[in-house]
Amino acid sequence: GESVGLHLPTLSVQEGDNSIINCAYSNSASDYFIWYKQESGKGPQFIIDIRSNMDKRQGQRVTVLLNKTVKHLSLQIAATQPGDSAVYFCAERAAAGNKLTFGGGTRVLVKP
Amino acid sequence: ETGVTQSPTHLIKTRGQQVTLRCSSQSGHNTVSWYQQALGQGPQFIFQYYREEENGRGNFPPRFSGLQFPNYSSELNVNALELDDSALYLCASSLAGSQETQYFGPGTRLLVL
């Protein structure tokens, strides 16, 4: 789950549609996962987290799904709004560890 | 807003110089982690400070060093700056050591010429 360079994958979505952002993580020992949203010129903003003893967690308009078998994480955004346009990062943390390891990010563009 | 503040917001240095970046953690948070984010990439862990001591370090050379103060604020120092040090430097604060969610500040944009 390390960085992939300057050309971020981009998801274009119509305003009001649902968005699904996917992330493959690398460490089977990771037990805590977070989704962050980063707008241009700002730091990452916490969206939702999930621990490895769960496979689904819901927040306000967002749902995170965790599949430990295939080491896959997804973020679903319901009724996507223009303010959801940003780069989204998944991050993982190993059990008893302290650092977050970030994926390469996905850019979401919301079309009006 | 997370309540995590960083200064300065932007900085331009030349190769070989030294830089100090500052971070104030969210009220009540006693742990500060520093990350480097190159353009178009995800943040990379530099190190973490807890109870004024380094509590884990990523794959960064010793010229990256830090401090944490009794009020939990923190500094990141980088010596002998290189062009590749140009990046957004983020600090994140969290509660009670390593196991809680990390909340990020707005970052300091460093340009090394």
PDB file of C-alpha atoms in Angstrom:
ATOM      1  CA  GLY A   1       0.000   0.000   0.000  1.00  0.00           C
ATOM      2  CA  GLU A   2       2.697   2.555  -0.752  1.00  0.00           C
ATOM      3  CA  SER A   3       2.434   5.555  -3.010  1.00  0.00           C
ATOM      4  CA  VAL A   4       1.871   5.206  -6.726  1.00  0.00           C
ATOM      5  CA  GLY A   5       3.267   8.467  -8.054  1.00  0.00           C
ATOM      6  CA  LEU A   6       1.935  11.666  -9.495  1.00  0.00           C
ATOM      7  CA  HIS A   7      -0.968  10.295 -11.499  1.00  0.00           C
ATOM      8  CA  LEU A   8      -3.665   9.466  -9.007  1.00  0.00           C
ATOM      9  CA  PRO A   9      -6.504   7.214 -10.117  1.00  0.00           C
ATOM     10  CA  THR A  10      -9.595   9.341 -10.569  1.00  0.00           C
ATOM     11  CA  LEU A  11     -13.226   8.542  -9.935  1.00  0.00           C
ATOM     12  CA  SER A  12     -15.706  10.820 -11.696  1.00  0.00           C
ATOM     13  CA  VAL A  13     -19.190  10.665 -10.257  1.00  0.00           C
ATOM     14  CA  GLN A  14     -22.413  12.516 -10.939  1.00  0.00           C
ATOM     15  CA  GLU A  15     -23.753  14.617  -8.099  1.00  0.00           C
ATOM     16  CA  GLY A  16     -26.303  12.597  -6.177  1.00  0.00           C
ATOM     17  CA  ASP A  17     -24.901   9.209  -7.196  1.00  0.00           C
ATOM     18  CA  ASN A  18     -23.112   6.865  -4.819  1.00  0.00           C
ATOM     19  CA  SER A  19     -19.312   6.583  -4.880  1.00  0.00           C
ATOM     20  CA  ILE A  20     -17.196   3.554  -4.084  1.00  0.00           C
ATOM     21  CA  ILE A  21     -13.475   3.950  -3.468  1.00  0.00           C
ATOM     22  CA  ASN A  22     -11.346   0.837  -3.150  1.00  0.00           C
ATOM     23  CA  CYS A  23      -8.076   0.175  -1.381  1.00  0.00           C
ATOM     24  CA  ALA A  24      -5.852  -2.892  -1.160  1.00  0.00           C
ATOM     25  CA  TYR A  25      -3.736  -2.990   1.974  1.00  0.00           C
ATOM     26  CA  SER A  26      -0.485  -4.822   2.338  1.00  0.00           C
ATOM     27  CA  ASN A  27       0.019  -5.959   5.918  1.00  0.00           C
ATOM     28  CA  SER A  28      -1.986  -8.929   7.191  1.00  0.00           C
ATOM     29  CA  ALA A  29      -0.972  -7.877  10.721  1.00  0.00           C
ATOM     30  CA  SER A  30      -2.830  -4.566  10.417  1.00  0.00           C
ATOM     31  CA  ASP A  31      -5.721  -4.288  12.820  1.00  0.00           C
ATOM     32  CA  TYR A  32      -6.916  -0.723  12.377  1.00  0.00           C
ATOM     33  CA  PHE A  33      -7.905   1.086   9.207  1.00  0.00           C
ATOM     34  CA  ILE A  34      -8.843   4.702   8.523  1.00  0.00           C
ATOM     35  CA  TRP A  35     -10.167   6.672   5.589  1.00  0.00           C
ATOM     36  CA  TYR A  36      -8.985  10.262   5.208  1.00  0.00           C
ATOM     37  CA  LYS A  37     -10.173  12.989   2.848  1.00  0.00           C
ATOM     38  CA  GLN A  38      -7.669  15.580   1.671  1.00  0.00           C
ATOM     39  CA  GLU A  39      -8.732  18.756  -0.079  1.00  0.00           C
ATOM     40  CA  SER A  40      -6.264  20.857  -2.014  1.00  0.00           C
ATOM     41  CA  GLY A  41      -3.908  22.761   0.279  1.00  0.00           C
ATOM     42  CA  LYS A  42      -5.175  21.075   3.441  1.00  0.00           C
ATOM     43  CA  GLY A  43      -4.160  18.258   5.707  1.00  0.00           C
ATOM     44  CA  PRO A  44      -5.935  14.880   5.681  1.00  0.00           C
ATOM     45  CA  GLN A  45      -9.321  14.960   7.391  1.00  0.00           C
ATOM     46  CA  PHE A  46     -10.570  11.914   9.305  1.00  0.00           C
ATOM     47  CA  ILE A  47     -13.697  10.378   7.775  1.00  0.00           C
ATOM     48  CA  ILE A  48     -14.254   6.975   9.355  1.00  0.00           C
ATOM     49  CA  ASP A  49     -12.295   4.120  10.878  1.00  0.00           C
ATOM     50  CA  ILE A  50     -12.766   0.396  11.392  1.00  0.00           C
ATOM     51  CA  ARG A  51     -11.016  -2.215  13.497  1.00  0.00           C
ATOM     52  CA  SER A  52     -10.192  -5.674  12.259  1.00  0.00           C
ATOM     53  CA  ASN A  53     -12.838  -7.358  14.418  1.00  0.00           C
ATOM     54  CA  MET A  54     -15.519  -5.728  12.257  1.00  0.00           C
ATOM     55  CA  ASP A  55     -16.359  -6.003   8.571  1.00  0.00           C
ATOM     56  CA  LYS A  56     -18.645  -2.996   8.198  1.00  0.00           C
ATOM     57  CA  ARG A  57     -19.083   0.354   9.863  1.00  0.00           C
ATOM     58  CA  GLN A  58     -21.420   3.186   8.972  1.00  0.00           C
ATOM     59  CA  GLY A  59     -21.176   6.910   9.505  1.00  0.00           C
ATOM     60  CA  GLN A  60     -23.070   9.858   8.167  1.00  0.00           C
ATOM     61  CA  ARG A  61     -23.381   9.165   4.403  1.00  0.00           C
ATOM     62  CA  VAL A  62     -20.287   6.953   4.518  1.00  0.00           C
ATOM     63  CA  THR A  63     -19.787   3.217   4.968  1.00  0.00           C
ATOM     64  CA  VAL A  64     -16.498   1.376   5.264  1.00  0.00           C
ATOM     65  CA  LEU A  65     -16.250  -2.302   4.363  1.00  0.00           C
ATOM     66  CA  LEU A  66     -13.329  -4.506   5.363  1.00  0.00           C
ATOM     67  CA  ASN A  67     -12.513  -7.854   3.773  1.00  0.00           C
ATOM     68  CA  LYS A  68      -9.560  -9.325   5.641  1.00  0.00           C
ATOM     69  CA  THR A  69      -9.479 -12.450   3.511  1.00  0.00           C
ATOM     70  CA  VAL A  70      -8.379 -10.503   0.446  1.00  0.00           C
ATOM     71  CA  LYS A  71      -6.956  -7.508   2.345  1.00  0.00           C
ATOM     72  CA  HIS A  72      -9.396  -5.077   0.793  1.00  0.00           C
ATOM     73  CA  LEU A  73     -11.001  -1.953   2.155  1.00  0.00           C
ATOM     74  CA  SER A  74     -13.675   0.192   0.540  1.00  0.00           C
ATOM     75  CA  LEU A  75     -15.357   3.491   1.266  1.00  0.00           C
ATOM     76  CA  GLN A  76     -18.879   4.106   0.056  1.00  0.00           C
ATOM     77  CA  ILE A  77     -20.221   7.646  -0.084  1.00  0.00           C
ATOM     78  CA  ALA A  78     -23.973   7.978  -0.470  1.00  0.00           C
ATOM     79  CA  ALA A  79     -25.526  10.807  -2.493  1.00  0.00           C
ATOM     80  CA  THR A  80     -22.171  12.323  -3.438  1.00  0.00           C
ATOM     81  CA  GLN A  81     -22.048  16.102  -3.193  1.00  0.00           C
ATOM     82  CA  PRO A  82     -19.712  18.704  -4.770  1.00  0.00           C
ATOM     83  CA  GLY A  83     -18.044  19.136  -1.374  1.00  0.00           C
ATOM     84  CA  ASP A  84     -16.963  15.493  -1.548  1.00  0.00           C
ATOM     85  CA  SER A  85     -14.508  16.327  -4.342  1.00  0.00           C
ATOM     86  CA  ALA A  86     -11.068  15.596  -2.885  1.00  0.00           C
ATOM     87  CA  VAL A  87      -8.337  12.966  -2.714  1.00  0.00           C
ATOM     88  CA  TYR A  88      -9.212  10.021  -0.492  1.00  0.00           C
ATOM     89  CA  PHE A  89      -6.575   7.938   1.275  1.00  0.00           C
ATOM     90  CA  CYS A  90      -6.894   4.678   3.126  1.00  0.00           C
ATOM     91  CA  ALA A  91      -4.420   4.059   5.937  1.00  0.00           C
ATOM     92  CA  GLU A  92      -3.561   0.945   7.930  1.00  0.00           C
ATOM     93  CA  ARG A  93      -1.853   0.406  11.266  1.00  0.00           C
ATOM     94  CA  ALA A  94      -0.257  -2.793  12.468  1.00  0.00           C
ATOM     95  CA  ALA A  95      -1.336  -4.263  15.794  1.00  0.00           C
ATOM     96  CA  ALA A  96       0.608  -2.597  18.622  1.00  0.00           C
ATOM     97  CA  GLY A  97       2.197  -0.327  16.057  1.00  0.00           C
ATOM     98  CA  ASN A  98       2.096   3.414  15.961  1.00  0.00           C
ATOM     99  CA  LYS A  99       2.624   4.495  12.393  1.00  0.00           C
ATOM    100  CA  LEU A 100      -0.039   4.818   9.745  1.00  0.00           C
ATOM    101  CA  THR A 101       0.819   3.428   6.318  1.00  0.00           C
ATOM    102  CA  PHE A 102      -1.075   5.228   3.593  1.00  0.00           C
ATOM    103  CA  GLY A 103      -2.219   3.999   0.226  1.00  0.00           C
ATOM    104  CA  GLY A 104      -1.621   6.027  -2.920  1.00  0.00           C
ATOM    105  CA  GLY A 105      -4.935   7.875  -2.894  1.00  0.00           C
ATOM    106  CA  THR A 106      -7.915   8.223  -5.228  1.00  0.00           C
ATOM    107  CA  ARG A 107      -9.120  11.534  -6.588  1.00  0.00           C
ATOM    108  CA  VAL A 108     -12.905  11.939  -6.583  1.00  0.00           C
ATOM    109  CA  LEU A 109     -14.401  14.499  -8.966  1.00  0.00           C
ATOM    110  CA  VAL A 110     -18.096  15.270  -8.535  1.00  0.00           C
ATOM    111  CA  LYS A 111     -19.827  16.502 -11.674  1.00  0.00           C
ATOM    112  CA  PRO A 112     -22.813  18.821 -11.200  1.00  0.00           C
TER     113      PRO A 112
ATOM    114  CA  GLU B   1     -10.960  21.865  11.947  1.00  0.00           C
ATOM    115  CA  THR B   2      -8.999  19.445  14.130  1.00  0.00           C
ATOM    116  CA  GLY B   3      -7.390  21.951  16.475  1.00  0.00           C
ATOM    117  CA  VAL B   4      -3.931  20.883  15.322  1.00  0.00           C
ATOM    118  CA  THR B   5      -1.914  23.888  14.186  1.00  0.00           C
ATOM    119  CA  GLN B   6       1.359  24.073  12.295  1.00  0.00           C
ATOM    120  CA  SER B   7       3.793  26.859  11.518  1.00  0.00           C
ATOM    121  CA  PRO B   8       4.927  28.208   9.212  1.00  0.00           C
ATOM    122  CA  THR B   9       2.439  27.472   6.431  1.00  0.00           C
ATOM    123  CA  HIS B  10       5.027  27.831   3.689  1.00  0.00           C
ATOM    124  CA  LEU B  11       8.811  27.941   3.669  1.00  0.00           C
ATOM    125  CA  ILE B  12      11.537  28.233   1.042  1.00  0.00           C
ATOM    126  CA  LYS B  13      15.066  27.076   1.818  1.00  0.00           C
ATOM    127  CA  THR B  14      18.185  26.321  -0.165  1.00  0.00           C
ATOM    128  CA  ARG B  15      20.044  23.039  -0.323  1.00  0.00           C
ATOM    129  CA  GLY B  16      22.274  22.456   2.702  1.00  0.00           C
ATOM    130  CA  GLN B  17      20.299  24.686   5.039  1.00  0.00           C
ATOM    131  CA  GLN B  18      18.472  23.601   8.174  1.00  0.00           C
ATOM    132  CA  VAL B  19      14.772  24.001   8.942  1.00  0.00           C
ATOM    133  CA  THR B  20      12.542  23.780  12.013  1.00  0.00           C
ATOM    134  CA  LEU B  21       8.832  23.141  11.696  1.00  0.00           C
ATOM    135  CA  ARG B  22       6.397  23.465  14.586  1.00  0.00           C
ATOM    136  CA  CYS B  23       3.190  21.729  15.621  1.00  0.00           C
ATOM    137  CA  SER B  24       0.691  22.319  18.407  1.00  0.00           C
ATOM    138  CA  SER B  25      -1.444  19.301  19.180  1.00  0.00           C
ATOM    139  CA  GLN B  26      -5.174  19.225  19.728  1.00  0.00           C
ATOM    140  CA  SER B  27      -6.157  20.029  23.298  1.00  0.00           C
ATOM    141  CA  GLY B  28      -5.780  16.944  25.475  1.00  0.00           C
ATOM    142  CA  HIS B  29      -3.692  15.014  22.947  1.00  0.00           C
ATOM    143  CA  ASN B  30      -0.288  13.919  24.222  1.00  0.00           C
ATOM    144  CA  THR B  31       1.096  12.182  21.136  1.00  0.00           C
ATOM    145  CA  VAL B  32       2.407  13.809  17.969  1.00  0.00           C
ATOM    146  CA  SER B  33       3.359  12.040  14.749  1.00  0.00           C
ATOM    147  CA  TRP B  34       5.120  13.624  11.785  1.00  0.00           C
ATOM    148  CA  TYR B  35       4.621  12.675   8.148  1.00  0.00           C
ATOM    149  CA  GLN B  36       6.166  13.761   4.850  1.00  0.00           C
ATOM    150  CA  GLN B  37       3.866  14.007   1.845  1.00  0.00           C
ATOM    151  CA  ALA B  38       5.462  14.415  -1.572  1.00  0.00           C
ATOM    152  CA  LEU B  39       3.339  15.863  -4.344  1.00  0.00           C
ATOM    153  CA  GLY B  40       0.778  13.363  -5.599  1.00  0.00           C
ATOM    154  CA  GLN B  41       1.600  10.749  -2.969  1.00  0.00           C
ATOM    155  CA  GLY B  42       0.298   9.578   0.371  1.00  0.00           C
ATOM    156  CA  PRO B  43       1.901  10.711   3.633  1.00  0.00           C
ATOM    157  CA  GLN B  44       4.991   8.784   4.792  1.00  0.00           C
ATOM    158  CA  PHE B  45       5.619   8.284   8.526  1.00  0.00           C
ATOM    159  CA  ILE B  46       8.726  10.047   9.843  1.00  0.00           C
ATOM    160  CA  PHE B  47       8.451   9.502  13.617  1.00  0.00           C
ATOM    161  CA  GLN B  48       6.195   9.808  16.636  1.00  0.00           C
ATOM    162  CA  TYR B  49       6.687  11.513  19.992  1.00  0.00           C
ATOM    163  CA  TYR B  50       4.987  10.481  23.221  1.00  0.00           C
ATOM    164  CA  ARG B  51       5.841  11.762  26.682  1.00  0.00           C
ATOM    165  CA  GLU B  52       8.656  13.828  25.160  1.00  0.00           C
ATOM    166  CA  GLU B  53      10.445  10.804  23.728  1.00  0.00           C
ATOM    167  CA  GLU B  54      10.646   9.302  20.265  1.00  0.00           C
ATOM    168  CA  ASN B  55       8.172   6.427  20.070  1.00  0.00           C
ATOM    169  CA  GLY B  56       8.847   4.852  16.689  1.00  0.00           C
ATOM    170  CA  ARG B  57      10.542   5.979  13.514  1.00  0.00           C
ATOM    171  CA  GLY B  58      10.032   5.431   9.814  1.00  0.00           C
ATOM    172  CA  ASN B  59      12.626   5.050   7.090  1.00  0.00           C
ATOM    173  CA  PHE B  60      14.121   8.532   7.324  1.00  0.00           C
ATOM    174  CA  PRO B  61      17.810   9.416   7.880  1.00  0.00           C
ATOM    175  CA  PRO B  62      19.123  10.846  11.184  1.00  0.00           C
ATOM    176  CA  ARG B  63      19.174  14.380   9.760  1.00  0.00           C
ATOM    177  CA  PHE B  64      15.426  14.291  10.451  1.00  0.00           C
ATOM    178  CA  SER B  65      15.041  14.826  14.191  1.00  0.00           C
ATOM    179  CA  GLY B  66      12.370  16.019  16.540  1.00  0.00           C
ATOM    180  CA  LEU B  67      11.400  17.231  19.964  1.00  0.00           C
ATOM    181  CA  GLN B  68       8.297  17.197  22.076  1.00  0.00           C
ATOM    182  CA  PHE B  69       7.757  19.716  24.850  1.00  0.00           C
ATOM    183  CA  PRO B  70       5.930  19.379  28.199  1.00  0.00           C
ATOM    184  CA  ASN B  71       2.862  21.076  26.684  1.00  0.00           C
ATOM    185  CA  TYR B  72       2.866  18.311  24.013  1.00  0.00           C
ATOM    186  CA  SER B  73       3.782  20.647  21.161  1.00  0.00           C
ATOM    187  CA  SER B  74       6.484  19.365  18.858  1.00  0.00           C
ATOM    188  CA  GLU B  75       9.206  20.384  16.451  1.00  0.00           C
ATOM    189  CA  LEU B  76      10.575  18.660  13.373  1.00  0.00           C
ATOM    190  CA  ASN B  77      14.137  19.581  12.455  1.00  0.00           C
ATOM    191  CA  VAL B  78      15.760  18.743   9.154  1.00  0.00           C
ATOM    192  CA  ASN B  79      19.476  19.337   8.662  1.00  0.00           C
ATOM    193  CA  ALA B  80      21.468  19.496   5.432  1.00  0.00           C
ATOM    194  CA  LEU B  81      18.374  19.974   3.291  1.00  0.00           C
ATOM    195  CA  GLU B  82      18.220  18.177  -0.043  1.00  0.00           C
ATOM    196  CA  LEU B  83      16.060  18.963  -3.063  1.00  0.00           C
ATOM    197  CA  ASP B  84      14.011  15.805  -2.429  1.00  0.00           C
ATOM    198  CA  ASP B  85      13.020  17.142   0.991  1.00  0.00           C
ATOM    199  CA  SER B  86      10.581  19.441  -0.804  1.00  0.00           C
ATOM    200  CA  ALA B  87       7.179  18.249   0.406  1.00  0.00           C
ATOM    201  CA  LEU B  88       4.200  18.940   2.631  1.00  0.00           C
ATOM    202  CA  TYR B  89       5.096  18.141   6.246  1.00  0.00           C
ATOM    203  CA  LEU B  90       2.142  17.062   8.321  1.00  0.00           C
ATOM    204  CA  CYS B  91       1.810  16.553  12.005  1.00  0.00           C
ATOM    205  CA  ALA B  92      -0.952  14.531  13.558  1.00  0.00           C
ATOM    206  CA  SER B  93      -1.966  14.415  17.191  1.00  0.00           C
ATOM    207  CA  SER B  94      -3.633  11.627  19.086  1.00  0.00           C
ATOM    208  CA  LEU B  95      -4.551  10.656  22.596  1.00  0.00           C
ATOM    209  CA  ALA B  96      -2.778   8.286  24.927  1.00  0.00           C
ATOM    210  CA  GLY B  97       0.047   6.871  22.871  1.00  0.00           C
ATOM    211  CA  SER B  98      -0.236   4.989  19.624  1.00  0.00           C
ATOM    212  CA  GLN B  99      -3.607   3.328  19.679  1.00  0.00           C
ATOM    213  CA  GLU B 100      -5.955   6.196  19.020  1.00  0.00           C
ATOM    214  CA  THR B 101      -7.037   7.994  15.861  1.00  0.00           C
ATOM    215  CA  GLN B 102      -4.570  10.529  14.507  1.00  0.00           C
ATOM    216  CA  TYR B 103      -5.884  13.963  13.556  1.00  0.00           C
ATOM    217  CA  PHE B 104      -3.868  16.020  11.114  1.00  0.00           C
ATOM    218  CA  GLY B 105      -2.928  19.665  10.956  1.00  0.00           C
ATOM    219  CA  PRO B 106      -2.895  21.709   7.733  1.00  0.00           C
ATOM    220  CA  GLY B 107       0.783  21.051   7.060  1.00  0.00           C
ATOM    221  CA  THR B 108       3.851  23.118   6.231  1.00  0.00           C
ATOM    222  CA  ARG B 109       4.796  23.310   2.560  1.00  0.00           C
ATOM    223  CA  LEU B 110       8.615  23.231   2.266  1.00  0.00           C
ATOM    224  CA  LEU B 111      10.371  24.044  -0.980  1.00  0.00           C
ATOM    225  CA  VAL B 112      14.107  23.379  -1.216  1.00  0.00           C
ATOM    226  CA  LEU B 113      15.912  25.155  -4.043  1.00  0.00           C
TER     227      LEU B 113
END
